[in-house]
Amino acid sequence: MEALTNSMVSCPQCQHLLSTAGSLFNHWQCPYCNTIISRESTGQAKAWHRHDIVSFSELIQTGTKLNWKGIPYTVTGRFRLWFAESVFNYWTIQESKGTCLLLAEGYGLYAVYEPLPVKSPALASRLGNLSEKKTIQIDLLSYELIRKNTARFWDGEGCFYKPQPAIHSTYELLSADQASVEMFVMEDESIQAYMAHSCSFTELGFSNLRSKFDAGKTFHCDHCSCDTALPLFPYVQSWTCGQCNRAYAYFNGAAREDGAISRQKAELRFNINSIVSLKGVDYVLTGHMLKKDAQEGFVWNEYVLYNKEEGFAFLNESEGHWLLVKELGHPLPKSCALVREFEYDGRSFRLFNNYGFRITHAQGSFPGNVFNDSYQLYTREFIAPPYLISVEEGKAEYITWFIGSSVSRKELENQAEGYLPTPMGVGPAELKSSSDKTLIIRTAFGAVLLLFLAHIFAGYTMRERVLLYNTYTMGDSVANQSFVTEPFELTKWKSNLEFVIEAPVDNSWFELEATLVNKVSGDEYSLQQGVEHYQGYEDGERWVEGSTTETAYMNSIPAGTYFFRFNGIRDPYSFNFSGSRLDQFSVKVTNDVPSHRNLILLLLLIAVWPVYKIIMINYYEKSRWENSPYNPYPVNY
C-alpha cells in the first residue's frame, strides 16, 4: 500500500474538503454526508452512492484498539464484501508509524492479512480455471484451492484501504507448508495477495469495542403479513417466519421463500433467543434445524448459537449425545479429507462417518443460506474423543473445516426446557474416561517404579535385629508342648516380626502356634504356621511336596516389652530321616525386616487399575464404533 501524495480530496457529493495527508488509505467516508469516496488512478475523487454501511452489529468499530505480535494497532475503517450467501469484513488497522494491515473478520473468525508480493504471469486466468481437486504453482510454491467467492457488492465505513479497481473474486489458498493465502482478483485481472494469519478474539486483545448495536433488518412475510427482525443481518441470510414458520432466504436483495422446508415446528429442548452457556461462553440461540441423513434416514438436531466475540457455533444432539461445533479458523490440507487418519494438534483423528444431508424442519435464523445447502454438501467426520473434526465439501468450489468437542449432559440439564433425551450407547466424541492407553500404562509403570523405590528405601531403614534363634526339644510322650521365652524389647513405634520355622518332617507335618504377649498390657498377637513335607514315587517317578522350612510374619507390632509363648504340635505317628520320632524344631525371630509379601500385594493392586481401565476402554471403543461404516473392530453376526 503506497501513500497518496495529495493532501486533500474534495467530496463529490457535498464539496467538503477532506484531508488525506500522508495517508495509506484509498477510501474515505465523508463526515458530512457519509458518502464513500475513493481516489481513482487518474487522481480524481469518485463518490460511491449507497456504499456506506448503515447498520452495525459488529463489536469492532472505527477506533477499536488491538495488539498483534506485540505491536498496537488502531482500526480506521473497513470495506465489506458481499458474496452469494455471506459477507466478510476487511478492517484497515494502522500502527503508530503509519504501517497498515488488513484484519479479516466475520462469523467469529479473525485473521491478520500481510501483503504478499506475487510475480506469476497470467495468474488471474489460471486461478479462474483452478478446480477444487487441483493445485496451482505460484512463485515456485504449490497451493490448493480451499474456497472461491465471487464478490457481488461492497460497502464500507471510515478510512480504509481496498484493493483497486473493483474486486471480482477472492481465492483462499493453502500452500504445501500449510500457509494460508488470500488473493483478491480485480476486474482488470490484476491481483493483490495477502498472507493470512489466523487469530482468536482473545489473542488480539481488543479494546474500545462497540457497545450499542442496530436492530438489523426486518423482512415481511407475504403469507401472514408478519414482520421478522434479523438483528444479525447480513451475516444471517436465512430464517423462518416467526408466525407461520415459512422458510426464507436473502437472494438478490430480497426475501425468497423456500418451499422444501416443512412448516411444522419441531420439539425444541432450548427456546429460540434463550441464553445457553457452554464452556464458559454465553451464547444466544438463534435457530434450530432438524437434519436427516440423505441415505440412511438418520435424524439429528442442530441448534445455532451466537456470541458477539466468538461468532457462530452449533450445538448438535444425536441419540442423547451433545457436541459443540465451530468453524476452524485455519483450514487443513485437502489431503486430510481423503485419508482414514491424520494428525492435528497432537491428536490422531480417525475417519468415523461420511454422509450427505437435508434439512427437514427449521425455526429461527441462520448464518448464510442454509436452505441452499441441502444435498449439496458431502460431510466426512474424524474423531479423537472428546474432539471431532468434520469437513464439508460443496458443489460450489469450497471446502470448510469444523472442530467440535463433546458437551456433558450435566452442563445442559439446568438450561433445557423440559427433559433431555436419554443417551444411547457411546457418542462419537464422548469421553467416558481417559482413552489414552499409553498414558495409563506409563502411569501404572510410574506407580510401580515409585513403589519399588519406596520399598528399597524402607529396606535401608530396617534394623533386622534377631530376637531369638533357638532349637526346642519336645518330650517323647507328648504330641504338643509349650515353651516360654525370656522378655525382650521392641523399640520402634511399629515394626514387624519374621518367623523362620524349621522342623525335620518327612511324610509328616508340624505346626507352631506362636503368641506374642505384651508383658505390661497383656495384649496378645498370634499366628499359626504349619510345616509339611511329603515325598514318594508314582509310576516310576519321584515326587516331592512341601518343605521342612516355612516363613511367617506378624505386622504392625507397637513398641513395648514382650515375650513369646510357643506351642509345638507334631504328627504323633511321624518319624524323622533317621527313623526316630520328630522331637526337635527351631525358630528364628527377626524384628523389623523388609516384607516382600506386602510389595507383591501392592503390585497386584496397582495392576488391577490399568487392566480394568484398558478393558473398559476397549468396551467403550467397540460400543462407539459399532455404528460406524469404518468400524476397526471385528463384527460378529
XYZ file of C-alpha atoms in Angstrom:
637
model
C 0.000 0.000 0.000
C 1.659 3.247 -1.152
C 0.871 6.590 0.445
C -1.047 9.161 -1.583
C 0.860 12.372 -2.350
C -2.019 14.844 -2.489
C -3.101 16.052 0.956
C -6.731 16.976 0.185
C -9.667 15.458 -1.660
C -13.000 17.105 -2.344
C -16.213 15.187 -1.651
C -18.074 14.974 -4.970
C -21.379 14.836 -3.097
C -21.195 17.795 -0.689
C -17.975 19.507 -1.911
C -16.349 19.486 1.548
C -12.574 19.067 1.570
C -11.153 16.021 3.310
C -7.550 15.766 4.497
C -5.605 12.744 3.176
C -2.074 13.920 4.025
C 0.427 11.008 4.167
C -2.382 8.512 4.127
C -2.112 4.882 3.083
C -5.875 4.778 2.582
C -7.610 4.986 -0.789
C -11.189 5.281 0.502
C -12.701 7.767 2.927
C -16.127 8.350 4.350
C -17.184 11.969 4.241
C -18.020 13.038 7.820
C -20.596 15.495 6.485
C -22.719 13.372 4.119
C -21.398 9.814 4.859
C -20.607 9.258 1.172
C -17.774 6.818 0.486
C -15.100 8.497 -1.652
C -12.221 6.854 -3.480
C -9.159 8.284 -5.146
C -9.042 6.908 -8.696
C -5.848 6.197 -10.608
C -6.405 9.432 -12.513
C -6.190 11.350 -9.230
C -9.876 12.271 -9.339
C -12.227 11.619 -6.434
C -15.181 9.293 -7.041
C -18.334 9.123 -4.931
C -19.838 5.692 -4.211
C -23.522 6.207 -3.511
C -25.278 3.680 -1.247
C -21.939 2.070 -0.420
C -21.851 3.323 3.169
C -22.684 0.843 5.938
C -25.837 1.966 7.724
C -26.495 -0.853 10.208
C -23.965 -2.096 12.747
C -23.957 -5.433 14.571
C -20.193 -5.994 14.920
C -18.154 -5.491 18.072
C -15.289 -3.901 16.123
C -15.695 -0.252 15.190
C -13.613 2.635 13.938
C -11.250 3.478 16.807
C -11.058 -0.059 18.204
C -7.605 -0.911 19.574
C -5.876 -4.274 19.187
C -2.459 -5.847 19.564
C -0.770 -8.207 17.112
C 2.754 -9.593 17.573
C 3.314 -7.097 20.365
C 2.505 -4.075 18.164
C -0.547 -1.904 18.939
C -2.889 -1.079 16.063
C -5.963 1.107 15.672
C -8.927 0.317 13.415
C -9.507 3.179 10.955
C -12.311 1.729 8.818
C -13.361 -1.257 6.719
C -14.748 -2.469 3.468
C -17.197 -5.346 3.474
C -17.572 -7.776 0.589
C -20.961 -9.306 -0.180
C -20.813 -12.786 -1.668
C -23.626 -15.076 -2.810
C -24.677 -16.169 0.690
C -22.343 -14.375 3.080
C -20.438 -11.194 3.844
C -16.958 -10.625 5.248
C -15.239 -7.591 6.754
C -11.763 -6.354 5.909
C -10.765 -3.774 8.526
C -7.826 -1.448 7.942
C -5.599 -1.422 11.034
C -2.807 1.127 11.424
C 0.144 1.242 13.806
C 1.691 4.449 15.187
C 4.389 4.537 12.467
C 1.699 4.553 9.791
C 2.007 0.979 8.512
C -1.365 -0.512 7.604
C -2.551 -4.114 7.513
C -5.938 -5.715 6.973
C -7.910 -7.557 9.662
C -10.320 -10.061 8.092
C -13.304 -10.733 10.360
C -16.670 -12.416 10.197
C -18.735 -15.174 11.834
C -16.265 -15.413 14.746
C -13.196 -15.860 12.504
C -10.263 -13.440 12.698
C -7.099 -13.212 10.576
C -4.459 -10.519 10.115
C -3.506 -10.013 6.443
C 0.036 -9.035 5.446
C 0.731 -8.029 1.819
C 2.361 -10.840 -0.169
C 4.106 -9.957 -3.463
C 3.430 -12.384 -6.325
C 5.076 -12.415 -9.750
C 3.411 -15.322 -11.512
C 2.239 -14.353 -15.032
C -1.401 -14.747 -16.121
C -2.259 -15.697 -12.551
C -5.865 -14.437 -12.705
C -6.782 -16.687 -15.640
C -5.012 -19.659 -14.057
C -6.922 -19.109 -10.813
C -10.177 -18.875 -12.749
C -9.533 -22.294 -14.283
C -8.462 -23.831 -10.972
C -10.729 -26.604 -9.742
C -11.010 -27.748 -6.148
C -9.193 -31.022 -6.921
C -6.118 -29.461 -8.477
C -3.164 -27.405 -7.291
C -1.550 -24.297 -8.736
C 2.078 -23.205 -8.832
C 2.668 -19.614 -7.708
C 6.240 -18.337 -7.486
C 7.595 -21.901 -7.274
C 5.228 -22.839 -4.465
C 2.317 -25.265 -4.748
C -1.139 -24.191 -3.494
C -4.512 -25.909 -3.266
C -7.870 -24.152 -3.509
C -9.863 -24.035 -0.286
C -12.603 -21.593 -1.214
C -13.577 -19.337 -4.076
C -16.070 -16.478 -3.733
C -17.417 -14.047 -6.285
C -17.909 -10.526 -4.953
C -21.343 -9.066 -5.767
C -21.192 -5.796 -3.854
C -19.110 -3.883 -1.360
C -19.765 -1.227 1.251
C -17.616 0.467 3.861
C -17.127 2.927 6.681
C -14.354 5.187 7.990
C -10.999 5.487 6.258
C -9.739 2.287 4.707
C -7.664 0.644 2.040
C -9.418 -1.508 -0.559
C -7.681 -3.201 -3.484
C -8.409 -1.314 -6.695
C -10.125 -1.432 -9.133
C -13.330 -3.303 -8.310
C -12.820 -6.739 -6.706
C -14.239 -9.528 -8.839
C -13.474 -12.582 -6.700
C -11.445 -13.888 -3.782
C -9.477 -17.124 -3.549
C -8.480 -18.781 -0.302
C -5.444 -20.968 -0.924
C -3.334 -23.248 1.244
C 0.337 -23.845 0.491
C 2.182 -27.132 0.799
C 3.608 -25.939 4.125
C 0.042 -25.072 5.294
C 0.384 -21.296 4.987
C -2.961 -19.626 4.266
C -3.104 -17.056 1.456
C -5.983 -14.810 0.337
C -5.951 -13.431 -3.203
C -8.152 -10.608 -4.468
C -8.683 -10.760 -8.230
C -9.773 -7.447 -9.740
C -11.972 -6.876 -12.779
C -8.882 -5.953 -14.830
C -7.329 -9.311 -13.723
C -4.736 -7.638 -11.531
C -4.123 -9.406 -8.228
C -3.335 -8.430 -4.660
C -2.268 -11.269 -2.364
C -2.065 -11.461 1.417
C -0.611 -13.911 3.884
C -3.429 -14.737 6.327
C -2.519 -15.226 9.993
C -5.434 -16.804 11.824
C -6.050 -15.431 15.344
C -8.587 -15.751 18.115
C -10.541 -12.879 19.619
C -8.603 -13.223 22.876
C -5.193 -13.241 21.160
C -5.847 -9.846 19.555
C -6.577 -8.136 22.896
C -9.317 -5.813 21.621
C -10.382 -2.665 23.470
C -12.754 0.241 22.732
C -15.309 -2.095 21.194
C -18.797 -1.176 20.070
C -21.362 -1.190 22.893
C -24.538 -0.160 21.016
C -25.924 -2.147 18.117
C -28.578 -1.500 15.479
C -31.747 -3.517 15.011
C -30.546 -5.075 11.761
C -33.126 -5.620 9.025
C -36.804 -6.564 9.057
C -38.438 -8.787 6.444
C -42.134 -9.059 5.668
C -43.914 -12.394 5.174
C -46.245 -12.274 2.171
C -48.422 -15.079 3.570
C -49.219 -13.993 7.123
C -48.058 -10.346 6.962
C -45.789 -10.916 9.946
C -42.545 -8.948 10.165
C -39.406 -10.827 11.215
C -36.463 -8.840 12.582
C -32.963 -10.102 11.881
C -30.552 -8.195 14.171
C -27.583 -10.157 12.793
C -28.291 -9.381 9.116
C -26.375 -9.566 6.753
C -24.467 -12.388 8.492
C -27.811 -14.114 8.900
C -29.374 -14.584 5.464
C -31.880 -17.407 6.025
C -34.752 -17.559 8.503
C -38.267 -18.720 9.188
C -41.283 -16.500 9.720
C -41.970 -16.010 13.413
C -45.663 -16.697 12.910
C -46.284 -19.156 10.062
C -42.741 -20.654 10.105
C -42.275 -20.429 6.334
C -38.620 -20.599 5.329
C -36.978 -17.630 3.578
C -33.536 -16.775 2.252
C -31.998 -13.465 1.181
C -31.391 -13.532 -2.564
C -30.564 -10.647 -4.914
C -31.630 -8.052 -2.376
C -34.985 -9.602 -1.468
C -36.529 -12.415 0.581
C -37.275 -15.591 -1.349
C -39.382 -18.414 0.068
C -38.001 -21.965 0.215
C -40.924 -24.372 -0.017
C -38.852 -27.520 0.582
C -38.703 -26.934 4.348
C -41.586 -28.208 6.455
C -43.615 -25.506 8.194
C -44.238 -27.798 11.151
C -42.255 -26.790 14.212
C -40.097 -29.463 15.819
C -39.959 -30.034 19.571
C -37.122 -27.893 20.969
C -35.026 -28.537 24.085
C -33.967 -24.865 24.125
C -36.105 -21.875 23.202
C -35.240 -19.510 20.370
C -33.474 -16.342 21.681
C -32.667 -18.027 25.012
C -29.195 -17.854 26.556
C -27.165 -21.074 26.544
C -23.882 -21.136 28.485
C -21.314 -23.606 27.188
C -17.656 -23.964 28.143
C -17.615 -20.531 29.785
C -19.257 -18.662 26.884
C -22.807 -17.235 26.876
C -24.499 -17.784 23.516
C -27.831 -16.573 22.156
C -29.727 -19.406 20.497
C -30.823 -18.026 17.120
C -32.195 -21.112 15.363
C -32.868 -24.824 15.245
C -32.701 -27.317 12.382
C -33.697 -30.941 12.107
C -31.293 -32.659 9.720
C -31.704 -36.024 8.019
C -29.078 -38.293 6.529
C -29.762 -38.432 2.790
C -29.124 -42.181 2.550
C -29.653 -43.827 5.941
C -32.515 -41.590 7.102
C -30.779 -40.885 10.419
C -32.079 -37.685 12.105
C -30.313 -35.258 14.457
C -30.890 -31.803 15.974
C -28.720 -28.759 15.362
C -29.065 -25.544 17.397
C -27.433 -22.370 16.055
C -25.679 -20.237 18.690
C -24.185 -16.753 18.518
C -21.806 -14.771 20.692
C -20.523 -11.302 19.797
C -16.904 -12.275 20.423
C -16.861 -15.936 19.389
C -19.285 -15.660 16.467
C -21.459 -18.600 15.402
C -21.340 -22.074 16.898
C -23.538 -25.149 16.521
C -24.861 -27.400 19.271
C -25.625 -30.823 17.813
C -27.662 -33.546 19.524
C -27.733 -37.124 18.282
C -29.189 -40.018 20.303
C -28.787 -38.010 23.506
C -25.154 -37.066 22.866
C -24.197 -33.374 22.545
C -21.439 -31.711 20.562
C -20.389 -28.036 20.335
C -19.018 -27.264 16.860
C -17.227 -24.215 15.398
C -15.540 -23.470 12.099
C -11.769 -23.865 12.109
C -10.030 -20.534 11.570
C -7.118 -22.120 9.746
C -8.060 -24.743 7.118
C -6.469 -28.157 6.937
C -4.984 -29.613 3.749
C -7.453 -31.379 1.471
C -5.344 -34.495 1.796
C -6.646 -34.841 5.358
C -10.181 -35.234 3.988
C -9.129 -38.115 1.749
C -7.388 -40.353 4.288
C -8.589 -42.647 7.069
C -6.465 -40.975 9.744
C -4.479 -37.753 10.217
C -2.687 -35.835 12.975
C -3.933 -32.476 14.240
C -2.822 -30.548 17.327
C -1.032 -33.579 18.734
C -4.012 -35.924 18.344
C -4.750 -38.692 15.891
C -8.143 -38.251 14.203
C -9.716 -41.339 12.613
C -12.429 -41.401 9.967
C -15.756 -42.211 11.627
C -18.539 -41.356 9.183
C -19.470 -39.726 5.871
C -22.872 -38.611 4.623
C -24.960 -36.074 2.775
C -27.943 -34.486 4.497
C -31.011 -32.348 4.017
C -32.889 -30.030 6.377
C -36.423 -31.225 7.087
C -37.506 -28.693 9.735
C -36.229 -25.254 10.702
C -37.106 -22.497 13.118
C -35.316 -19.186 13.779
C -32.449 -17.532 11.865
C -29.236 -18.948 10.419
C -25.866 -17.744 9.072
C -25.669 -17.665 5.289
C -28.308 -19.531 3.308
C -28.507 -22.933 4.987
C -31.514 -23.923 2.878
C -29.396 -23.808 -0.263
C -27.002 -26.429 1.113
C -29.352 -29.414 1.235
C -27.992 -32.410 -0.700
C -25.140 -30.224 -1.933
C -22.800 -30.872 0.970
C -20.777 -34.011 1.498
C -19.535 -34.387 5.072
C -16.761 -36.551 6.498
C -16.230 -36.851 10.255
C -12.999 -37.734 12.069
C -12.849 -38.372 15.804
C -10.288 -38.195 18.611
C -12.555 -38.128 21.701
C -13.531 -35.730 23.127
C -12.949 -33.911 19.814
C -14.456 -34.291 16.351
C -13.292 -32.674 13.127
C -15.645 -32.576 10.148
C -15.112 -31.326 6.637
C -17.893 -30.134 4.324
C -17.327 -30.112 0.583
C -19.823 -28.326 -1.617
C -20.668 -28.442 -5.287
C -19.510 -24.868 -5.417
C -15.735 -24.616 -5.196
C -15.193 -24.560 -1.461
C -14.278 -26.750 1.464
C -14.958 -25.900 5.126
C -13.445 -27.472 8.234
C -15.180 -27.607 11.615
C -13.987 -28.733 15.015
C -16.288 -29.892 17.788
C -15.963 -31.056 21.368
C -18.253 -33.211 23.467
C -20.649 -31.446 25.858
C -21.730 -33.223 29.024
C -25.411 -33.749 29.708
C -24.890 -32.232 33.159
C -23.800 -28.911 31.632
C -27.094 -28.650 29.730
C -29.652 -30.097 32.145
C -30.377 -26.910 34.093
C -30.635 -24.824 30.914
C -33.017 -27.005 28.918
C -36.768 -26.651 28.636
C -38.092 -29.967 29.919
C -36.161 -33.216 29.795
C -33.137 -34.056 27.707
C -33.170 -37.232 25.613
C -31.593 -40.269 27.263
C -28.174 -41.085 25.775
C -27.991 -44.265 23.724
C -24.684 -46.100 23.547
C -21.449 -44.139 23.320
C -21.363 -40.895 21.310
C -18.779 -40.395 18.519
C -16.811 -37.836 20.560
C -17.989 -38.811 24.040
C -15.158 -39.295 26.510
C -16.242 -41.880 29.062
C -12.810 -41.877 30.694
C -9.231 -41.349 29.671
C -8.809 -43.368 26.484
C -5.033 -42.967 26.227
C -3.763 -46.491 26.821
C -0.161 -45.342 26.580
C -0.754 -42.782 29.329
C -2.431 -45.404 31.526
C 0.462 -47.842 31.076
C 3.013 -45.110 31.731
C 1.144 -44.041 34.876
C 0.992 -47.627 36.127
C 4.688 -48.128 35.356
C 5.494 -44.918 37.237
C 3.489 -46.132 40.237
C 5.349 -49.464 40.198
C 8.686 -47.678 39.975
C 7.806 -45.433 42.912
C 6.681 -48.466 44.890
C 9.990 -50.259 44.253
C 11.956 -47.157 45.226
C 9.897 -46.804 48.409
C 10.434 -50.479 49.167
C 14.194 -50.168 48.660
C 14.318 -47.019 50.804
C 12.286 -48.725 53.526
C 14.678 -51.658 53.376
C 17.604 -49.361 54.165
C 15.814 -48.123 57.291
C 15.010 -51.659 58.561
C 17.047 -52.785 61.595
C 16.705 -56.559 61.001
C 17.518 -57.406 64.635
C 17.487 -61.121 65.546
C 15.455 -61.513 68.735
C 15.985 -65.241 69.151
C 17.281 -68.284 67.308
C 16.558 -71.371 69.404
C 16.040 -75.080 68.985
C 13.337 -76.634 71.098
C 13.099 -80.313 72.102
C 9.760 -81.993 72.625
C 9.188 -84.824 75.084
C 8.824 -88.399 73.819
C 5.309 -88.957 75.094
C 3.574 -85.720 74.029
C 2.062 -84.613 70.702
C 2.294 -80.918 71.619
C 4.396 -78.914 74.050
C 4.614 -75.258 75.107
C 7.712 -73.095 75.597
C 8.061 -69.535 77.023
C 10.921 -67.185 76.079
C 12.729 -64.521 78.023
C 11.344 -60.943 77.775
C 12.743 -58.605 75.101
C 12.218 -55.003 73.961
C 10.745 -53.686 70.701
C 11.856 -50.047 70.496
C 10.465 -48.970 67.108
C 6.995 -47.371 67.309
C 5.674 -50.042 64.949
C 7.500 -52.897 63.311
C 7.092 -56.446 62.062
C 8.412 -59.861 63.116
C 9.648 -62.542 60.764
C 9.429 -66.191 61.890
C 11.578 -68.835 60.184
C 10.413 -72.269 61.399
C 12.439 -75.420 60.721
C 11.261 -78.965 61.503
C 12.788 -82.221 60.136
C 9.471 -83.540 58.859
C 9.353 -86.384 56.342
C 5.958 -87.526 55.065
C 4.516 -85.812 58.127
C 3.630 -82.414 59.475
C 4.436 -79.977 62.280
C 2.563 -76.837 63.411
C 3.744 -73.936 65.509
C 1.343 -71.710 67.446
C 3.186 -68.515 68.356
C 1.725 -65.938 70.740
C 3.435 -62.596 71.361
C 2.443 -61.230 74.786
C 2.941 -57.639 75.955
C 4.345 -58.010 79.470
C 2.821 -54.720 80.670
C -0.623 -54.535 78.998
C -1.213 -58.216 78.376
C -2.072 -57.603 74.702
C -1.552 -60.680 72.574
C -0.695 -61.220 68.898
C -0.913 -64.737 67.491
C -0.121 -66.728 64.391
C -0.184 -70.356 63.291
C 2.183 -71.797 60.738
C 2.449 -75.397 59.575
C 5.471 -77.208 58.175
C 4.764 -80.169 55.860
C 6.983 -82.319 53.711
C 5.924 -85.358 51.667
C 7.714 -87.445 49.061
C 7.381 -90.715 47.240
C 7.271 -92.495 43.868
C 4.413 -92.796 41.402
C 4.594 -94.531 38.021
C 8.340 -94.750 38.416
C 8.803 -91.021 39.021
C 9.742 -89.352 42.278
C 7.551 -86.581 43.606
C 8.028 -84.064 46.437
C 5.565 -81.664 48.109
C 6.121 -79.088 50.814
C 9.284 -78.106 52.683
C 10.990 -78.517 56.037
C 11.195 -74.714 56.399
C 8.409 -72.114 56.401
C 8.258 -68.379 56.980
C 5.507 -66.310 58.657
C 5.053 -62.689 59.736
C 3.448 -60.569 62.434
C 2.884 -56.976 61.258
C 2.367 -53.567 62.882
C 3.549 -54.536 66.366
C 3.826 -51.442 68.625
C 6.881 -50.802 70.803
C 6.990 -52.438 74.235
C 8.286 -55.306 76.391
C 7.224 -58.731 75.099
C 7.793 -62.447 75.456
C 6.796 -65.423 73.275
C 4.682 -68.402 74.128
C 5.299 -71.190 71.626
C 3.197 -74.311 71.316
C 4.634 -77.028 69.076
C 2.242 -79.641 67.655
C 3.552 -82.711 65.806
C 2.140 -85.651 63.969
C 2.138 -88.379 66.659
C 2.998 -91.015 64.025
C 5.813 -89.111 62.337
C 9.445 -90.117 62.179
C 12.465 -88.124 61.117
C 15.014 -89.085 58.477
C 16.887 -91.394 60.849
C 13.690 -93.243 61.596
C 13.227 -91.785 65.072
C 10.326 -89.726 66.196
C 10.326 -85.910 65.360
C 11.478 -84.363 68.636
C 13.026 -81.009 67.712
C 12.153 -77.819 65.909
C 13.900 -74.457 65.643
C 12.546 -70.913 65.472
C 14.360 -67.805 64.311
C 12.581 -64.483 65.015
C 13.885 -61.283 63.394
C 12.476 -57.832 64.130
C 11.932 -55.066 61.537
C 12.598 -56.874 58.239
C 11.549 -55.985 54.684
C 8.288 -57.703 53.745
C 8.216 -58.745 50.114
C 4.712 -60.088 50.579
C 3.369 -56.551 51.065
C 5.226 -55.452 47.957
C 3.637 -58.237 45.928
C 0.155 -57.406 47.235
C 0.599 -53.728 46.373
C 1.872 -54.639 42.915
C -1.222 -56.756 42.347
C -3.448 -53.910 43.499
C -1.669 -51.464 41.184
C -2.069 -53.875 38.273
C -5.837 -54.034 38.790
C -6.310 -50.352 37.814
C -4.646 -50.365 34.354
C -6.135 -53.751 33.498
C -9.627 -52.521 34.426
C -9.149 -49.237 32.567
C -7.925 -50.927 29.394
C -10.798 -53.437 29.475
C -13.331 -50.589 29.860
C -11.626 -48.541 27.125
C -11.920 -51.456 24.719
C -15.570 -51.950 25.690
C -16.449 -48.267 25.192
C -14.497 -48.033 21.942
C -16.271 -51.068 20.496
C -19.625 -49.527 21.501
C -18.616 -46.196 19.959
C -17.621 -47.679 16.621
C -20.382 -50.244 16.221
C -22.495 -47.852 14.106
C -19.596 -46.565 12.024
C -19.012 -47.849 8.471
C -15.297 -47.640 9.332
C -15.503 -49.850 12.420
C -11.937 -51.091 13.122
C -13.180 -53.879 15.388
C -14.352 -57.272 14.086
C -18.141 -57.550 13.879
C -19.792 -60.823 14.943
C -23.002 -61.573 13.090
